[in-house]
Amino acid sequence: MILVALIFVFGAWVVQQLPQLPSVTWLICAAFLAISLVALGLIPSFFRVFRQPKFLQVGLLSLAAFLVGFSWASSIAWWRMQDDLPHAWEQKTIVIEGVVASVPELTERGARFKFDIEKIITQAAVVPRHISLNHYVVNPLYKQANEAVFEDAESDAAIFSPFHAGERWRLSVRLKRPHGTVNPHGFDFESWALSENIRATGSIKTKAEFKMLDNLVWRPSYIVEHLRELTQQRILRVLVDKPYSGVIQALVMGDDSQISTNDWQVFMRTGTSHLMSISGLHITMLAGLAFALVNCFWRRSPKLMMQLPARKAATLAGVLVALAYALIAGFSVPTQRTVYMLIVFAIALWTAPQLVIAQVLSLALFVVVLIDPWAVNAPGFWLSFGAVALLAYVFNGRIGQVRWVKSALVTQWAVTIGMFPLLLIMFNQASLISPIANAFAIPLISFVVTPLALLGSFLSIDWLLHLSYWVLQACMWGLNSLNQLPIANWQQHSPAIWTLFPALLGVLWLLLPRGFPMRWLGVVGFLPMLVIVPALPASGEMKVTVLDVGQGLSVVVQTAKHTLLYDAGPKFNAQSDAGSRIVIPYLRGEGIGKLDGLMVSHNDIDHSGGMTSVLAIMPVDWLNSSLPETIETPATLEKMQCYAGQSWLWDGVLFEVLHPSIESYDDLKLKDNNRSCVLKVTSEFGSLLLTGDIEKEAEYALLEADADGLKSDVLIVPHHGSKTSSTAEFIAAVAPSLSVFTSGYLNRYKHPKPEVLARYQAENSHRYRSDYQGALVMFFVKNNIQMVSWRRQYQRYWHDTFAAD
């Protein structure tokens, strides 16, 4: 059973690595083949036709399990992928009727929520049943007072959102297919949207069809969401203006959107991020607490014991508590996995107590993947099952009762060592102080903060919520203190996948019982993961990565021993920017621990929005920019203005600033776009021109200053392909063989403009787009420029594909 379950899961995992799903014909053939293999494996033994070798039977059943897992995951994916938004209906106004299916998540720009479509009013329109909508409405007084910087609104402006969970509405919407940024070491939004069954995203047109039809739709899932929203409002009202109220909200109802970026950094560095939302740990802890309480009191009643054994009653109570808590969390996909796992364990404990832990765990693994084939894409899936498997391995076969202190220490040691390889593979970092942090955070959060917060939220007892918050505040003080330690976190490059296997063998060796000879040799298994680093460019070569940051720009230039970041991408909202979400994960994944230089072309939010996060997280030697001197930066940072004539040489690669002129800083009427830092990078094997958002006036100035010096092999197209830039004369002078457009998918500016694309085509320049190709990695080596499109390199069946130039 164990082997069959594992191979079934492996088959489902293989599907998630495919660039395209197999055809229906192939799936039917695979299903028949699997049935035949099962028959060949079981029938001869069952009817005693002949004595079948054990290895042959195991082999046939294993192959059948793989085909079943592969066919099942492919079929479920194929079925879900059919419910999509055709490209022809993207960004078209469509009138729909449906129900607000989740608690609206408030942002500084409005609210975001899931929406279940019941009826399509627009004739001939094709729309998926489950979508995500944004409602953009901001306090008009705030907008009027901050008109110049409204695109960079960071204030907690008053939000006016009329939408509430469970309501039925008729709306006019504009939708697009799920489309996220695709980068090395980055988050795959499209994979997440598919697993959450969000088949389109969009916004509401409030000036068109906009009408509430019912206050509440009486369906169990909508009623639960309505109650969750009332709970959220109560927490916000009682804990108003409390800095950690977002953590309480996350613990009670699973909504972690209000936790600040700084707090998330603390949780990541201390290894406690799994505690700060409804997680498998909290659900399991509460289920265990219910089990212990019911078991204790049930045993005291002979009458109850005659009706049902205490262990079975306690098991039932634990499952019910877990299910109730998962419903409070909105029954999200991660909580569903935990509940399914607990139900399997409960059924095994109730009906077959003779099963060993490995059999129960493999059965739980099988059930979770059977219900949710996309679970294998989630880091939490592997971390949860991996932790349980590790603890089973450590405590299996131990004789005698282990004291709770020793048990707790062994548990922390096993989880810290055992999860280290997985954390490095998935996140490129692991907390070194997590045993200390979790030693006090787990009991405080799971047994004090969370139960008090739940009781205070649902019994309407304010002092319980305040007491819960006070304990949380004490816990946060301890975590913040640990976070200040210089050895709090281990960060490194992203290890190759194959290094995971020797590391796991090393873990198993290290966790052998005390007294086993030469346990320390397990450390050797970690060496490939820690020592083998990504290849660096040789002297005179360079590697250039144009990151996919949506509507914005961020480019990483690497030479043999130096790294320059040109622009840091946009700011998405008050809690998130490209610097923390895209740039830093890429740099860490590549093993870059320090930036030798940061150049920010100008003060537009789509170029400088991520700068603050980069400077806060990553050491930077100097900042060169055209930013105003009033921009806040770390006091110890060396700052300078960019101007034509600056140059430096790194490892045989020449960097030259071509624009703006130093006199332009005295011209107060000059647009920020036309003061963009223009940087030319020349290696032995090719050159690159970075232009920021310069417009035609700046282009003409560059042509007049030195038209011949503009010639470059690769051009990062000015202003994302706006019609205000890329004049025919400028393109002819640069004569790029490769042109890169950095624009967001279906952005509101409609960049790049068709006429601009046509100009580059007329110059026979190969055109690449970050919204179509994802991140673009260029290797300038041996008289050749190698271009890698990350969306093509990492292509999965859920990714949209676009025609190449």
Coordinates of C-alpha atoms in Angstrom, one line a residue, residues 407-596:
S407 CA 10.5 14.8 23.5
A408 CA 10.1 18.6 22.7
L409 CA 13.8 19.0 22.3
V410 CA 14.1 16.0 20.0
T411 CA 11.1 17.2 17.9
Q412 CA 12.7 20.7 17.4
W413 CA 16.0 19.1 16.5
A414 CA 14.5 16.7 14.0
V415 CA 12.3 19.3 12.3
T416 CA 15.1 21.9 12.1
I417 CA 17.6 19.5 10.6
G418 CA 15.0 17.6 8.5
M419 CA 13.3 20.7 6.9
F420 CA 16.6 22.5 6.2
P421 CA 17.1 20.9 2.7
L422 CA 13.5 21.5 1.7
L423 CA 13.5 25.1 2.9
L424 CA 16.7 25.8 0.9
I425 CA 15.2 24.3 -2.2
M426 CA 11.9 26.1 -1.9
F427 CA 12.9 29.5 -0.3
N428 CA 16.7 29.7 -0.6
Q429 CA 16.8 30.4 3.2
A430 CA 16.3 28.7 6.5
S431 CA 16.1 30.0 10.0
L432 CA 19.0 29.0 12.3
I433 CA 17.1 30.2 15.4
S434 CA 13.8 28.5 14.7
P435 CA 14.2 25.9 17.5
I436 CA 14.5 28.7 20.1
A437 CA 11.7 30.8 18.4
N438 CA 9.3 27.9 18.1
A439 CA 10.0 26.7 21.6
F440 CA 8.0 29.6 23.0
A441 CA 6.0 30.7 19.9
I442 CA 4.3 27.4 19.3
P443 CA 2.8 27.0 22.8
L444 CA 1.9 30.7 23.1
I445 CA 0.3 31.0 19.7
S446 CA -1.4 27.5 19.5
F447 CA -2.5 27.1 23.1
V448 CA -3.0 30.7 24.3
V449 CA -3.3 33.3 21.6
T450 CA -5.5 31.3 19.1
P451 CA -8.0 29.8 21.6
L452 CA -8.5 33.2 23.3
A453 CA -8.9 35.0 20.0
L454 CA -11.4 32.4 18.8
L455 CA -13.4 32.7 22.0
G456 CA -13.2 36.5 22.1
S457 CA -14.4 36.7 18.4
F458 CA -17.3 34.3 18.6
L459 CA -18.5 35.0 22.2
S460 CA -18.3 38.7 21.8
I461 CA -16.1 39.1 24.9
D462 CA -13.8 42.0 24.2
W463 CA -11.4 41.4 27.1
L464 CA -10.6 37.9 25.7
L465 CA -9.5 39.5 22.4
H466 CA -7.4 42.1 24.3
L467 CA -5.8 39.4 26.4
S468 CA -5.0 37.4 23.3
Y469 CA -3.5 40.5 21.7
W470 CA -1.4 41.1 24.9
V471 CA 0.1 37.6 24.8
L472 CA 0.7 38.0 21.1
Q473 CA 2.5 41.3 21.7
A474 CA 4.8 39.6 24.2
C475 CA 5.5 36.8 21.7
M476 CA 6.3 39.4 19.1
W477 CA 8.8 41.1 21.4
G478 CA 10.7 37.8 21.8
L479 CA 10.6 37.2 18.0
N480 CA 11.8 40.7 17.2
S481 CA 14.7 40.3 19.7
L482 CA 15.8 37.0 18.1
N483 CA 15.5 38.6 14.7
Q484 CA 18.2 41.1 15.6
L485 CA 20.8 38.4 16.0
P486 CA 23.3 38.4 13.1
I487 CA 23.0 34.5 12.8
A488 CA 19.3 34.5 12.7
N489 CA 19.0 33.3 9.1
W490 CA 20.9 31.2 6.6
Q491 CA 20.6 32.5 3.0
Q492 CA 22.2 31.1 -0.1
H493 CA 21.8 30.4 -3.8
S494 CA 19.0 28.0 -5.0
P495 CA 20.5 24.5 -4.9
A496 CA 20.1 22.1 -7.9
I497 CA 17.2 19.7 -7.4
W498 CA 19.5 16.7 -7.5
T499 CA 21.3 17.9 -4.4
L500 CA 18.1 17.3 -2.4
F501 CA 18.6 13.5 -2.4
P502 CA 22.1 13.3 -0.8
A503 CA 20.9 16.0 1.7
L504 CA 17.9 13.9 2.7
L505 CA 20.1 10.8 3.1
G506 CA 22.3 12.9 5.3
V507 CA 19.2 13.9 7.4
L508 CA 18.2 10.3 7.9
W509 CA 21.8 9.4 9.0
L510 CA 22.0 12.4 11.4
L511 CA 18.7 11.4 13.0
L512 CA 19.7 7.8 13.7
P513 CA 19.4 6.9 17.5
R514 CA 22.0 8.3 19.8
G515 CA 25.0 5.9 20.1
F516 CA 24.9 4.9 16.4
P517 CA 28.5 5.0 15.2
M518 CA 29.7 7.9 13.1
R519 CA 26.3 9.8 12.9
W520 CA 28.2 13.0 12.1
L521 CA 28.9 11.6 8.6
G522 CA 25.4 12.7 7.7
V523 CA 26.7 16.2 7.4
V524 CA 28.5 15.1 4.2
G525 CA 25.1 14.7 2.5
F526 CA 24.6 18.5 2.8
L527 CA 27.8 19.5 1.1
P528 CA 26.6 19.4 -2.6
M529 CA 23.7 21.6 -1.7
L530 CA 25.9 24.1 0.1
V531 CA 29.0 24.1 -2.0
I532 CA 27.9 23.8 -5.6
V533 CA 27.1 27.3 -6.8
P534 CA 25.7 28.7 -10.0
A535 CA 28.3 29.3 -12.8
L536 CA 29.4 33.0 -13.0
P537 CA 30.4 34.9 -16.2
A538 CA 34.1 34.8 -17.1
S539 CA 36.1 38.0 -17.4
G540 CA 34.8 40.0 -20.4
E541 CA 31.5 38.2 -20.4
M542 CA 28.3 39.2 -18.8
K543 CA 24.9 37.9 -17.9
V544 CA 21.9 40.2 -18.2
T545 CA 18.4 39.3 -16.7
V546 CA 15.5 41.4 -17.6
L547 CA 13.0 40.6 -14.8
D548 CA 9.3 40.3 -15.5
V549 CA 7.9 42.8 -13.1
G550 CA 4.7 43.6 -15.0
Q551 CA 4.4 47.3 -16.1
G552 CA 7.8 48.4 -15.0
L553 CA 11.5 47.7 -15.3
S554 CA 14.2 45.9 -13.4
V555 CA 17.4 44.6 -15.0
V556 CA 20.3 42.7 -13.3
V557 CA 23.7 42.9 -14.9
Q558 CA 26.3 40.4 -13.7
T559 CA 30.0 40.3 -14.6
A560 CA 32.6 37.9 -13.3
K561 CA 32.8 39.5 -9.8
H562 CA 30.2 42.4 -9.7
T563 CA 26.5 42.9 -9.9
L564 CA 24.5 46.0 -10.9
L565 CA 20.8 46.4 -10.5
Y566 CA 19.2 48.9 -12.9
D567 CA 15.8 49.9 -11.6
A568 CA 13.8 48.0 -9.0
G569 CA 10.4 47.6 -10.5
P570 CA 7.0 48.9 -9.5
K571 CA 5.2 49.3 -6.2
F572 CA 2.1 47.2 -6.2
N573 CA 0.4 48.4 -3.1
A574 CA 1.2 49.5 0.5
Q575 CA 2.3 46.0 1.5
S576 CA 4.0 44.8 -1.7
D577 CA 6.5 45.8 -4.3
A578 CA 8.6 44.2 -7.0
G579 CA 11.7 44.7 -4.9
S580 CA 10.6 42.3 -2.2
R581 CA 8.5 40.0 -4.3
I582 CA 10.6 39.6 -7.4
V583 CA 14.0 41.3 -7.3
I584 CA 15.3 40.0 -3.9
P585 CA 14.1 36.4 -4.5
Y586 CA 15.9 36.4 -7.8
L587 CA 19.2 37.8 -6.4
R588 CA 19.1 35.3 -3.5
G589 CA 18.3 32.4 -5.8
E590 CA 21.3 33.3 -7.9
G591 CA 23.6 33.4 -4.8
I592 CA 24.0 37.2 -5.0
G593 CA 24.4 38.5 -1.4
K594 CA 25.4 42.1 -2.2
L595 CA 24.9 44.6 -4.9
D596 CA 28.0 46.5 -6.0

